[in-house]
Amino acid sequence: MLSYPFMQHAFLAGTLVAAMCGIIGVFVIARSLSFIAHTFSHIGFAGASFSVLVGWNPFAGLLLFTGLSALAIGRLGVRVFRRDASISVVLSLFLGLGILFLSLANKQSGFVSSILFGSVVGISGADVVRMVVLSLAVLLLLIPGYRMLTFDSFDPAGAEAAGLPIRLLSIGFLLLLAIAVSEAMQIVGALLVFTLLTIPAASARCLTNSVLRMLLYSAALAILGVWVGLTLGYYTNWPVSFFITAFESLVYFLSLRFTR
Amino acid sequence: MGVRIELDDICVSLGGQPVLDRVSFVIEPGEFIGIIGPNGAGKSTLLRVILGSIQPDSGRVKITAVDGSPAPRRAIGYMPQTRLIDPELPISAADFVGFGLPHRYRPWLNRADRGQVGELLGLVGAAHLAGKPIGRLSGGERQRVCLAQTLAGDPEALLLDEPTASLDPAMQEQIADLVSGICREKAINVLFISHDVELVGKHADRMLYMGEGEYSLNVHRSRRLLGGT
């Protein structure tokens, strides 16, 4: 299996993206941003479709649309986007825009399928390099911001009382989330970005009450899910995304039994 | 030690309504001030003005160290009134206290940090709660842990916004005793908002009574600084 370059690319990119999503996911859950992560994926779909229309690399449009959205949400405050109605409106609008851009670009359904459902085994060498660089950049940026982000995520009232720059932290984290969503979309697709960004972190939360261990468990479970998905996908020819979601869901329900 | 807090002619309006109107007073280093008043009298706003999170429309706040130099923002420890803690929050009390340590960029806690967290939990009588998830603690236990977190920043003044709200009377007494003990032991300022005159009056050097558009700062009980009984 690993003798094929496309599988090597899938394992390498998948592992790094999973580690990043597992770690970012702990903060997504703590900050109750699951649905913003999901909204980003729909915004990313519109961005990728826009790229196709204007002849860019789809990833450029993904990053542009999600990044701008992160800045807009950061300025308005995430509370506005925790409202059901706001999320529904934004989801619908960007899904509609995505469909419009694809229609104008007269694009084949294969592209739609790869954006919506992921295309981990279709990742090129150049994609791998880009994913490695971006994932490492996100993880490196998290190191100096870790303490403040942890404080603000798990005890926002305390962080504000302690005088932390909470608005800056919020915008910074949303930008990192935008990058994570854009990358995860390549692995599991827009519709299943939830999988890597929330389920491993939710499982880890059941297993420990230490923040550091939560990050380690979440990253490990996300990586394991990608490895299981790629291996079973290779041998059965069933969709990799299905195996990743099935594995992560199974782990989540099992970890509920071990809730501390 | 503590700090000197001087408010000079402070006016604050929120939503077009005047909340603080020409408030001026001085709090000397190490004083315990009880703050009493009805809802809407501006007690929480007053603390936020001192903290610097609300800018007054006019007037000035001057906070200085004992040597007269300007005190940094971290010299003020603030415990907000509302702190929604998810009962499912799986963070240990020790980690929760560690959030409040002053270093912001080093991701890990070293041995000295862990020792300090242990000492703080001991100081507030919560050493036995170190490994327990904060979400599963009782109201009184949480307040102790929150107080330890605020103390982790090594403040010279503690601004406590109704720290005994929604606690039973016995627990209210314990928290007030604890805060008073810390104030005396560390010689830091405490500004303690409460609706219970008896509770806070037992410990306060002076009481600040706030009503709508009026206030008075009285000598409630003379002690060290005021040279009385």
CSV table of C-alpha atoms in Angstrom, one decimal:
chain,number,residue,atom,x,y,z
A,1,MET,CA,0.0,0.0,0.0
A,2,LEU,CA,2.7,2.5,1.0
A,3,SER,CA,4.7,1.8,-2.2
A,4,TYR,CA,2.3,3.9,-4.1
A,5,PRO,CA,3.2,7.6,-4.2
A,6,PHE,CA,-0.5,8.7,-3.9
A,7,MET,CA,-0.8,6.7,-0.7
A,8,GLN,CA,2.4,8.1,0.7
A,9,HIS,CA,1.1,11.6,-0.1
A,10,ALA,CA,-2.2,10.8,1.5
A,11,PHE,CA,-0.6,9.4,4.7
A,12,LEU,CA,1.8,12.3,5.1
A,13,ALA,CA,-0.7,15.1,4.4
A,14,GLY,CA,-3.5,13.3,6.3
A,15,THR,CA,-1.3,12.8,9.4
A,16,LEU,CA,-0.3,16.4,9.7
A,17,VAL,CA,-3.7,17.8,8.9
A,18,ALA,CA,-5.2,15.4,11.4
A,19,ALA,CA,-2.7,16.4,14.1
A,20,MET,CA,-3.5,20.1,13.5
A,21,CYS,CA,-7.3,19.6,13.4
A,22,GLY,CA,-7.1,17.4,16.6
A,23,ILE,CA,-5.3,20.2,18.5
A,24,ILE,CA,-7.4,23.1,17.1
A,25,GLY,CA,-10.5,21.0,17.7
A,26,VAL,CA,-9.9,21.1,21.5
A,27,PHE,CA,-10.3,24.9,21.4
A,28,VAL,CA,-13.2,24.7,18.9
A,29,ILE,CA,-15.1,22.6,21.4
A,30,ALA,CA,-14.1,24.7,24.4
A,31,ARG,CA,-15.1,27.9,22.6
A,32,SER,CA,-18.4,26.4,21.3
A,33,LEU,CA,-17.4,27.1,17.8
A,34,SER,CA,-18.4,23.8,16.2
A,35,PHE,CA,-21.0,25.4,13.9
A,36,ILE,CA,-18.7,28.2,12.9
A,37,ALA,CA,-16.2,25.5,11.8
A,38,HIS,CA,-19.1,24.0,9.8
A,39,THR,CA,-20.0,27.4,8.4
A,40,PHE,CA,-16.4,28.0,7.3
A,41,SER,CA,-16.5,24.8,5.3
A,42,HIS,CA,-19.5,26.1,3.3
A,43,ILE,CA,-17.8,29.4,2.8
A,44,GLY,CA,-14.8,27.5,1.7
A,45,PHE,CA,-16.9,25.6,-0.9
A,46,ALA,CA,-18.0,29.0,-2.3
A,47,GLY,CA,-14.3,30.1,-2.3
A,48,ALA,CA,-13.1,27.0,-4.1
A,49,SER,CA,-15.9,27.4,-6.7
A,50,PHE,CA,-15.0,31.0,-7.2
A,51,SER,CA,-11.4,30.0,-7.8
A,52,VAL,CA,-12.6,27.6,-10.5
A,53,LEU,CA,-14.6,30.4,-12.1
A,54,VAL,CA,-11.7,32.8,-12.2
A,55,GLY,CA,-9.0,30.2,-12.9
A,56,TRP,CA,-7.2,30.1,-9.6
A,57,ASN,CA,-6.0,27.1,-7.6
A,58,PRO,CA,-9.1,26.1,-5.6
A,59,PHE,CA,-7.1,26.2,-2.3
A,60,ALA,CA,-6.4,29.9,-2.9
A,61,GLY,CA,-10.1,30.7,-3.0
A,62,LEU,CA,-10.7,28.4,0.0
A,63,LEU,CA,-8.2,30.3,2.1
A,64,LEU,CA,-9.3,33.7,0.8
A,65,PHE,CA,-13.0,33.2,1.6
A,66,THR,CA,-12.5,31.5,5.0
A,67,GLY,CA,-9.8,34.0,6.0
A,68,LEU,CA,-11.9,37.0,5.2
A,69,SER,CA,-14.9,35.4,7.0
A,70,ALA,CA,-12.7,34.9,10.0
A,71,LEU,CA,-11.8,38.5,10.1
A,72,ALA,CA,-15.4,39.6,9.6
A,73,ILE,CA,-16.7,37.3,12.4
A,74,GLY,CA,-13.8,38.4,14.6
A,75,ARG,CA,-14.8,42.0,14.2
A,76,LEU,CA,-18.5,41.4,14.7
A,77,GLY,CA,-17.9,39.1,17.6
A,78,VAL,CA,-18.6,35.4,17.6
A,79,ARG,CA,-21.8,35.8,19.6
A,80,VAL,CA,-23.6,37.0,16.5
A,81,PHE,CA,-22.6,33.8,14.8
A,82,ARG,CA,-23.7,31.5,17.6
A,83,ARG,CA,-27.3,32.4,16.7
A,84,ASP,CA,-29.1,29.6,14.8
A,85,ALA,CA,-30.6,32.1,12.4
A,86,SER,CA,-27.2,33.8,11.6
A,87,ILE,CA,-25.6,30.4,10.9
A,88,SER,CA,-28.5,29.3,8.7
A,89,VAL,CA,-28.4,32.5,6.7
A,90,VAL,CA,-24.6,32.4,6.1
A,91,LEU,CA,-24.6,28.6,5.3
A,92,SER,CA,-27.4,29.0,2.8
A,93,LEU,CA,-25.9,32.1,1.2
A,94,PHE,CA,-22.5,30.7,0.6
A,95,LEU,CA,-23.7,27.3,-0.5
A,96,GLY,CA,-25.9,29.1,-3.0
A,97,LEU,CA,-23.0,31.3,-4.1
A,98,GLY,CA,-20.9,28.1,-4.6
A,99,ILE,CA,-23.5,26.6,-6.8
A,100,LEU,CA,-23.7,29.9,-8.8
A,101,PHE,CA,-19.9,30.1,-9.3
A,102,LEU,CA,-19.8,26.4,-10.4
A,103,SER,CA,-22.7,26.9,-12.8
A,104,LEU,CA,-21.1,30.0,-14.3
A,105,ALA,CA,-17.8,28.1,-14.6
A,106,ASN,CA,-19.7,25.2,-16.3
A,107,LYS,CA,-17.6,22.8,-14.2
A,108,GLN,CA,-17.9,19.0,-14.1
A,109,SER,CA,-19.5,17.2,-11.2
A,110,GLY,CA,-16.2,15.5,-10.3
A,111,PHE,CA,-14.9,18.8,-8.9
A,112,VAL,CA,-18.1,19.3,-6.8
A,113,SER,CA,-17.7,15.8,-5.5
A,114,SER,CA,-14.0,16.3,-4.5
A,115,ILE,CA,-14.8,19.6,-2.7
A,116,LEU,CA,-17.8,18.3,-0.9
A,117,PHE,CA,-16.6,14.8,0.0
A,118,GLY,CA,-12.8,15.2,0.0
A,119,SER,CA,-10.1,13.7,-2.2
A,120,VAL,CA,-7.4,12.5,0.1
A,121,VAL,CA,-6.0,10.0,-2.3
A,122,GLY,CA,-5.8,12.5,-5.1
A,123,ILE,CA,-3.3,14.8,-3.3
A,124,SER,CA,-0.3,15.8,-5.4
A,125,GLY,CA,3.3,16.3,-4.1
A,126,ALA,CA,2.9,20.0,-4.3
A,127,ASP,CA,-0.3,19.8,-2.2
A,128,VAL,CA,1.6,17.8,0.4
A,129,VAL,CA,4.3,20.4,0.6
A,130,ARG,CA,1.7,23.2,1.0
A,131,MET,CA,-0.2,21.2,3.7
A,132,VAL,CA,3.0,20.4,5.6
A,133,VAL,CA,4.0,24.1,5.6
A,134,LEU,CA,0.6,25.4,6.6
A,135,SER,CA,0.0,22.7,9.3
A,136,LEU,CA,3.4,23.4,10.9
A,137,ALA,CA,2.9,27.1,10.7
A,138,VAL,CA,-0.4,26.8,12.5
A,139,LEU,CA,1.1,24.5,15.2
A,140,LEU,CA,4.1,26.8,15.7
A,141,LEU,CA,1.8,29.8,16.0
A,142,LEU,CA,-0.2,28.0,18.7
A,143,ILE,CA,2.9,27.5,20.9
A,144,PRO,CA,3.3,31.2,22.1
A,145,GLY,CA,-0.4,31.7,22.1
A,146,TYR,CA,-1.2,28.4,23.9
A,147,ARG,CA,-1.5,29.7,27.5
A,148,MET,CA,-3.6,32.7,26.7
A,149,LEU,CA,-5.8,30.8,24.2
A,150,THR,CA,-6.4,28.0,26.8
A,151,PHE,CA,-7.3,30.5,29.5
A,152,ASP,CA,-9.7,32.4,27.2
A,153,SER,CA,-11.2,29.2,25.8
A,154,PHE,CA,-11.9,27.4,29.1
A,155,ASP,CA,-12.6,30.4,31.3
A,156,PRO,CA,-13.5,33.5,29.2
A,157,ALA,CA,-14.7,35.6,32.1
A,158,GLY,CA,-11.5,34.9,34.0
A,159,ALA,CA,-9.4,35.7,31.0
A,160,GLU,CA,-11.2,39.0,30.5
A,161,ALA,CA,-10.8,39.8,34.2
A,162,ALA,CA,-7.1,39.1,34.0
A,163,GLY,CA,-6.8,41.7,31.2
A,164,LEU,CA,-5.9,39.3,28.3
A,165,PRO,CA,-6.3,40.7,24.8
A,166,ILE,CA,-9.5,38.6,24.2
A,167,ARG,CA,-10.6,40.3,20.9
A,168,LEU,CA,-7.1,39.7,19.4
A,169,LEU,CA,-7.2,36.1,20.6
A,170,SER,CA,-10.6,35.6,19.1
A,171,ILE,CA,-9.6,36.9,15.7
A,172,GLY,CA,-6.3,35.1,15.7
A,173,PHE,CA,-7.9,31.8,16.6
A,174,LEU,CA,-10.6,32.2,13.9
A,175,LEU,CA,-7.8,32.7,11.3
A,176,LEU,CA,-6.1,29.5,12.4
A,177,LEU,CA,-9.5,27.8,12.3
A,178,ALA,CA,-10.0,29.1,8.7
A,179,ILE,CA,-6.7,27.5,7.7
A,180,ALA,CA,-7.5,24.3,9.5
A,181,VAL,CA,-10.9,24.1,7.8
A,182,SER,CA,-9.4,24.8,4.4
A,183,GLU,CA,-6.9,22.0,4.8
A,184,ALA,CA,-9.3,19.5,6.4
A,185,MET,CA,-11.7,20.0,3.4
A,186,GLN,CA,-9.1,18.3,1.2
A,187,ILE,CA,-9.1,15.2,3.4
A,188,VAL,CA,-12.7,14.8,4.4
A,189,GLY,CA,-14.6,17.3,2.3
A,190,ALA,CA,-16.7,20.3,3.1
A,191,LEU,CA,-19.6,18.2,4.4
A,192,LEU,CA,-17.5,16.3,6.9
A,193,VAL,CA,-15.1,18.9,8.2
A,194,PHE,CA,-16.9,18.4,11.5
A,195,THR,CA,-15.3,15.0,11.7
A,196,LEU,CA,-11.7,16.0,12.3
A,197,LEU,CA,-12.4,19.3,14.0
A,198,THR,CA,-14.8,18.2,16.6
A,199,ILE,CA,-15.2,14.5,17.2
A,200,PRO,CA,-11.6,13.6,18.4
A,201,ALA,CA,-11.6,16.7,20.7
A,202,ALA,CA,-15.0,15.7,22.1
A,203,SER,CA,-13.8,12.2,22.8
A,204,ALA,CA,-10.6,13.5,24.4
A,205,ARG,CA,-12.6,15.7,26.6
A,206,CYS,CA,-14.4,12.6,28.0
A,207,LEU,CA,-11.1,10.9,28.8
A,208,THR,CA,-9.1,13.4,30.8
A,209,ASN,CA,-9.3,16.6,32.8
A,210,SER,CA,-5.8,17.9,31.9
A,211,VAL,CA,-5.7,20.3,29.0
A,212,LEU,CA,-2.3,19.0,27.8
A,213,ARG,CA,-3.5,15.4,27.7
A,214,MET,CA,-6.7,16.5,26.0
A,215,LEU,CA,-4.6,18.0,23.2
A,216,LEU,CA,-2.4,14.9,22.9
A,217,TYR,CA,-5.4,12.4,22.9
A,218,SER,CA,-7.3,14.5,20.4
A,219,ALA,CA,-4.4,14.7,18.0
A,220,ALA,CA,-3.7,11.0,18.4
A,221,LEU,CA,-7.4,10.0,17.8
A,222,ALA,CA,-7.6,12.2,14.7
A,223,ILE,CA,-4.3,10.7,13.3
A,224,LEU,CA,-5.5,7.2,14.1
A,225,GLY,CA,-8.8,7.9,12.3
A,226,VAL,CA,-7.1,9.1,9.2
A,227,TRP,CA,-4.7,6.1,9.2
A,228,VAL,CA,-7.7,3.7,9.7
A,229,GLY,CA,-9.7,5.4,7.0
A,230,LEU,CA,-6.8,5.4,4.5
A,231,THR,CA,-6.0,1.7,5.1
A,232,LEU,CA,-9.6,0.4,5.0
A,233,GLY,CA,-10.3,2.7,2.0
A,234,TYR,CA,-7.4,1.3,0.2
A,235,TYR,CA,-8.3,-2.4,0.8
A,236,THR,CA,-12.1,-2.1,0.3
A,237,ASN,CA,-12.3,0.8,-2.2
A,238,TRP,CA,-15.0,2.3,-0.1
A,239,PRO,CA,-14.8,6.1,0.6
A,240,VAL,CA,-12.0,7.1,3.0
A,241,SER,CA,-14.2,9.8,4.6
A,242,PHE,CA,-16.8,7.1,5.6
A,243,PHE,CA,-14.2,5.1,7.5
A,244,ILE,CA,-12.8,8.2,9.2
A,245,THR,CA,-16.2,9.3,10.4
A,246,ALA,CA,-17.2,5.8,11.4
A,247,PHE,CA,-14.0,5.3,13.4
A,248,GLU,CA,-14.2,8.7,15.1
A,249,SER,CA,-17.9,8.3,16.0
A,250,LEU,CA,-17.2,4.8,17.4
A,251,VAL,CA,-14.4,6.2,19.6
A,252,TYR,CA,-16.6,9.0,20.7
A,253,PHE,CA,-19.4,6.7,21.9
A,254,LEU,CA,-17.0,4.4,23.6
A,255,SER,CA,-15.3,7.3,25.3
A,256,LEU,CA,-18.7,8.6,26.6
A,257,ARG,CA,-18.6,5.4,28.7
A,258,PHE,CA,-15.3,6.5,30.3
A,259,THR,CA,-16.3,10.1,31.0
A,260,ARG,CA,-14.3,11.2,34.0
B,1,MET,CA,1.8,46.4,50.6
B,2,GLY,CA,-1.3,47.1,48.5
B,3,VAL,CA,-1.8,50.1,46.4
B,4,ARG,CA,-3.3,53.6,46.7
B,5,ILE,CA,-6.5,54.0,44.6
B,6,GLU,CA,-7.6,57.5,44.0
B,7,LEU,CA,-10.8,58.4,42.1
B,8,ASP,CA,-11.2,62.0,41.2
B,9,ASP,CA,-14.6,63.3,40.0
B,10,ILE,CA,-15.5,60.1,38.1
B,11,CYS,CA,-18.6,60.3,35.9
B,12,VAL,CA,-19.9,57.3,33.9
B,13,SER,CA,-23.0,57.0,31.7
B,14,LEU,CA,-24.1,53.7,30.2
B,15,GLY,CA,-26.7,53.7,27.5
B,16,GLY,CA,-27.3,57.4,28.1
B,17,GLN,CA,-28.1,56.8,31.8
B,18,PRO,CA,-25.8,58.3,34.4
B,19,VAL,CA,-24.4,55.5,36.6
B,20,LEU,CA,-21.6,57.2,38.5
B,21,ASP,CA,-21.9,60.9,39.1
B,22,ARG,CA,-18.9,62.8,40.3
B,23,VAL,CA,-17.5,60.0,42.5
B,24,SER,CA,-14.3,60.9,44.4
B,25,PHE,CA,-12.5,59.0,47.2
B,26,VAL,CA,-9.1,57.6,48.1
B,27,ILE,CA,-8.4,54.1,49.3
B,28,GLU,CA,-5.1,53.7,51.2
B,29,PRO,CA,-2.8,50.7,50.8
B,30,GLY,CA,-4.0,47.5,52.6
B,31,GLU,CA,-7.6,48.8,53.2
B,32,PHE,CA,-10.6,46.4,53.1
B,33,ILE,CA,-13.5,48.3,51.6
B,34,GLY,CA,-17.0,46.9,51.7
B,35,ILE,CA,-19.3,48.1,49.0
B,36,ILE,CA,-23.1,48.0,49.6
B,37,GLY,CA,-26.0,49.2,47.5
B,38,PRO,CA,-29.1,48.2,45.6
B,39,ASN,CA,-28.9,46.7,42.1
B,40,GLY,CA,-28.2,49.3,39.5
B,41,ALA,CA,-26.4,51.6,41.9
B,42,GLY,CA,-23.2,51.3,39.9
B,43,LYS,CA,-21.1,49.0,42.2
B,44,SER,CA,-19.9,46.7,39.4
B,45,THR,CA,-19.3,49.7,37.1
B,46,LEU,CA,-17.2,51.3,39.8
B,47,LEU,CA,-15.0,48.2,40.0
B,48,ARG,CA,-14.7,48.1,36.2
B,49,VAL,CA,-13.7,51.7,36.1
B,50,ILE,CA,-10.9,51.0,38.7
B,51,LEU,CA,-9.9,47.9,36.6
B,52,GLY,CA,-9.7,50.1,33.5
B,53,SER,CA,-12.2,48.0,31.5
B,54,ILE,CA,-14.7,50.9,31.5
B,55,GLN,CA,-13.3,54.4,30.6
B,56,PRO,CA,-15.1,57.2,32.6
B,57,ASP,CA,-16.8,60.0,30.7
B,58,SER,CA,-14.8,62.4,32.9
B,59,GLY,CA,-12.6,62.3,35.9
B,60,ARG,CA,-9.5,60.1,36.5
B,61,VAL,CA,-8.4,57.0,38.3
B,62,LYS,CA,-4.9,57.0,39.8
B,63,ILE,CA,-3.5,53.8,41.1
B,64,THR,CA,0.0,54.0,42.7
B,65,ALA,CA,2.3,51.6,44.5
B,66,VAL,CA,3.4,52.3,48.1
B,67,ASP,CA,6.5,54.0,46.8
B,68,GLY,CA,4.3,56.4,44.7
B,69,SER,CA,5.1,54.9,41.3
B,70,PRO,CA,2.2,54.0,39.0
B,71,ALA,CA,0.9,50.5,39.6
B,72,PRO,CA,0.8,48.2,36.5
B,73,ARG,CA,-2.6,46.7,35.4
B,74,ARG,CA,-1.6,43.3,36.7
B,75,ALA,CA,-1.5,44.8,40.2
B,76,ILE,CA,-5.3,44.6,40.2
B,77,GLY,CA,-7.0,41.2,40.6
B,78,TYR,CA,-10.6,41.1,39.6
B,79,MET,CA,-13.2,38.4,40.3
B,80,PRO,CA,-16.3,39.1,38.1
B,81,GLN,CA,-19.8,38.6,39.3
B,82,THR,CA,-20.9,36.2,36.6
B,83,ARG,CA,-18.8,33.3,35.7
B,84,LEU,CA,-20.6,30.6,33.9
B,85,ILE,CA,-18.8,27.4,34.3
B,86,ASP,CA,-20.1,24.4,32.3
B,87,PRO,CA,-20.8,21.5,34.8
B,88,GLU,CA,-19.2,19.3,32.1
B,89,LEU,CA,-16.0,21.4,32.0
B,90,PRO,CA,-13.3,18.8,32.4
B,91,ILE,CA,-10.5,21.1,33.6
B,92,SER,CA,-8.9,20.2,36.9
B,93,ALA,CA,-8.9,22.9,39.7
B,94,ALA,CA,-5.1,23.0,39.6
B,95,ASP,CA,-5.1,23.7,35.8
B,96,PHE,CA,-7.8,26.4,36.4
B,97,VAL,CA,-5.7,28.1,39.0
B,98,GLY,CA,-2.6,27.8,36.7
B,99,PHE,CA,-4.4,29.9,34.1
B,100,GLY,CA,-4.0,32.9,36.3
B,101,LEU,CA,-0.2,32.7,36.6
B,102,PRO,CA,1.4,35.9,35.3
B,103,HIS,CA,3.6,34.4,32.5
B,104,ARG,CA,1.7,34.4,29.2
B,105,TYR,CA,3.9,32.9,26.6
B,106,ARG,CA,5.6,29.8,28.1
B,107,PRO,CA,3.2,27.0,27.3
B,108,TRP,CA,4.1,24.7,30.1
B,109,LEU,CA,4.1,25.0,33.9
B,110,ASN,CA,7.5,24.4,35.5
B,111,ARG,CA,8.1,23.1,39.0
B,112,ALA,CA,8.0,26.5,40.6
B,113,ASP,CA,4.6,27.2,38.9
B,114,ARG,CA,3.2,23.9,40.1
B,115,GLY,CA,4.4,24.6,43.6
B,116,GLN,CA,2.8,28.1,43.5
B,117,VAL,CA,-0.5,26.6,42.4
B,118,GLY,CA,-0.4,24.1,45.2
B,119,GLU,CA,0.3,26.9,47.7
B,120,LEU,CA,-2.5,29.0,46.4
B,121,LEU,CA,-5.0,26.1,46.6
B,122,GLY,CA,-3.7,25.5,50.2
B,123,LEU,CA,-4.2,29.2,51.0
B,124,VAL,CA,-7.9,29.2,50.0
B,125,GLY,CA,-8.4,25.8,51.7
B,126,ALA,CA,-8.9,23.9,48.5
B,127,ALA,CA,-5.7,21.8,48.3
B,128,HIS,CA,-7.8,18.6,48.3
B,129,LEU,CA,-9.7,19.8,45.2
B,130,ALA,CA,-6.5,20.1,43.0
B,131,GLY,CA,-7.3,17.1,40.7
B,132,LYS,CA,-11.1,17.5,40.6
B,133,PRO,CA,-12.8,18.9,37.5
B,134,ILE,CA,-13.9,22.5,38.2
B,135,GLY,CA,-17.3,21.9,36.7
B,136,ARG,CA,-18.1,19.3,39.4
B,137,LEU,CA,-17.3,21.5,42.4
B,138,SER,CA,-19.9,23.1,44.6
B,139,GLY,CA,-20.5,26.9,44.5
B,140,GLY,CA,-18.4,27.5,47.5
B,141,GLU,CA,-15.6,25.3,46.3
B,142,ARG,CA,-15.6,27.1,42.9
B,143,GLN,CA,-15.4,30.5,44.5
B,144,ARG,CA,-12.3,29.3,46.5
B,145,VAL,CA,-10.7,28.1,43.3
B,146,CYS,CA,-11.6,31.2,41.4
B,147,LEU,CA,-10.1,33.3,44.2
B,148,ALA,CA,-6.9,31.2,44.0
B,149,GLN,CA,-6.8,31.9,40.3
B,150,THR,CA,-7.1,35.6,40.9
B,151,LEU,CA,-4.4,35.5,43.5
B,152,ALA,CA,-2.1,33.6,41.1
B,153,GLY,CA,-1.5,36.9,39.3
B,154,ASP,CA,0.0,38.2,42.7
B,155,PRO,CA,-2.2,41.2,42.8
B,156,GLU,CA,-1.8,44.2,45.2
B,157,ALA,CA,-5.6,44.8,45.2
B,158,LEU,CA,-8.5,42.4,44.9
B,159,LEU,CA,-11.8,43.6,43.3
B,160,LEU,CA,-14.5,41.1,44.2
B,161,ASP,CA,-17.9,41.5,42.6
B,162,GLU,CA,-20.4,39.7,44.9
B,163,PRO,CA,-18.1,36.7,45.6
B,164,THR,CA,-20.7,35.3,48.0
B,165,ALA,CA,-23.8,35.6,45.8
B,166,SER,CA,-25.8,32.4,45.6
B,167,LEU,CA,-23.9,30.7,48.4
B,168,ASP,CA,-25.6,29.5,51.6
B,169,PRO,CA,-25.1,31.7,54.7
B,170,ALA,CA,-22.4,29.5,56.3
B,171,MET,CA,-20.4,29.4,53.0
B,172,GLN,CA,-20.8,33.2,52.7
B,173,GLU,CA,-19.2,33.6,56.1
B,174,GLN,CA,-16.4,31.2,55.2
B,175,ILE,CA,-15.6,33.1,52.0
B,176,ALA,CA,-15.7,36.5,53.7
B,177,ASP,CA,-13.4,35.2,56.5
B,178,LEU,CA,-11.1,33.8,53.9
B,179,VAL,CA,-10.8,37.0,51.9
B,180,SER,CA,-10.4,39.0,55.1
B,181,GLY,CA,-7.6,36.7,56.2
B,182,ILE,CA,-5.8,37.0,52.9
B,183,CYS,CA,-6.2,40.8,52.9
B,184,ARG,CA,-4.5,41.0,56.4
B,185,GLU,CA,-1.9,38.3,55.7
B,186,LYS,CA,-0.7,39.7,52.4
B,187,ALA,CA,-1.5,43.3,53.3
B,188,ILE,CA,-3.3,43.9,50.0
B,189,ASN,CA,-6.4,46.0,49.3
B,190,VAL,CA,-9.8,44.4,49.0
B,191,LEU,CA,-12.9,45.9,47.5
B,192,PHE,CA,-15.8,43.6,48.3
B,193,ILE,CA,-19.3,44.0,46.9
B,194,SER,CA,-22.1,42.4,48.8
B,195,HIS,CA,-25.8,42.9,49.6
B,196,ASP,CA,-25.2,41.8,53.2
B,197,VAL,CA,-24.1,44.7,55.4
B,198,GLU,CA,-23.5,42.4,58.4
B,199,LEU,CA,-21.3,40.0,56.4
B,200,VAL,CA,-19.0,42.5,54.9
B,201,GLY,CA,-19.2,44.9,57.8
B,202,LYS,CA,-17.5,42.5,60.1
B,203,HIS,CA,-14.3,42.7,58.1
B,204,ALA,CA,-14.3,46.0,56.3
B,205,ASP,CA,-12.1,49.0,57.4
B,206,ARG,CA,-14.6,51.3,55.7
B,207,MET,CA,-17.9,50.9,53.9
B,208,LEU,CA,-18.9,52.5,50.7
B,209,TYR,CA,-22.7,52.9,50.4
B,210,MET,CA,-23.9,53.5,46.9
B,211,GLY,CA,-27.4,54.6,45.9
B,212,GLU,CA,-28.8,56.0,42.7
B,213,GLY,CA,-26.7,59.1,42.0
B,214,GLU,CA,-25.3,59.2,45.5
B,215,TYR,CA,-22.6,57.6,47.5
B,216,SER,CA,-20.9,57.8,50.9
B,217,LEU,CA,-17.7,56.3,52.2
B,218,ASN,CA,-17.9,55.9,55.9
B,219,VAL,CA,-15.5,54.8,58.6
B,220,HIS,CA,-17.1,51.6,59.6
B,221,ARG,CA,-14.5,50.1,61.9
B,222,SER,CA,-11.2,51.7,62.7
B,223,ARG,CA,-8.2,49.5,62.6
B,224,ARG,CA,-4.6,49.5,61.6
B,225,LEU,CA,-4.5,52.3,59.1
B,226,LEU,CA,-7.0,54.5,60.7
B,227,GLY,CA,-5.4,54.0,64.1
B,228,GLY,CA,-8.5,53.2,66.1
B,229,THR,CA,-9.9,50.3,68.1
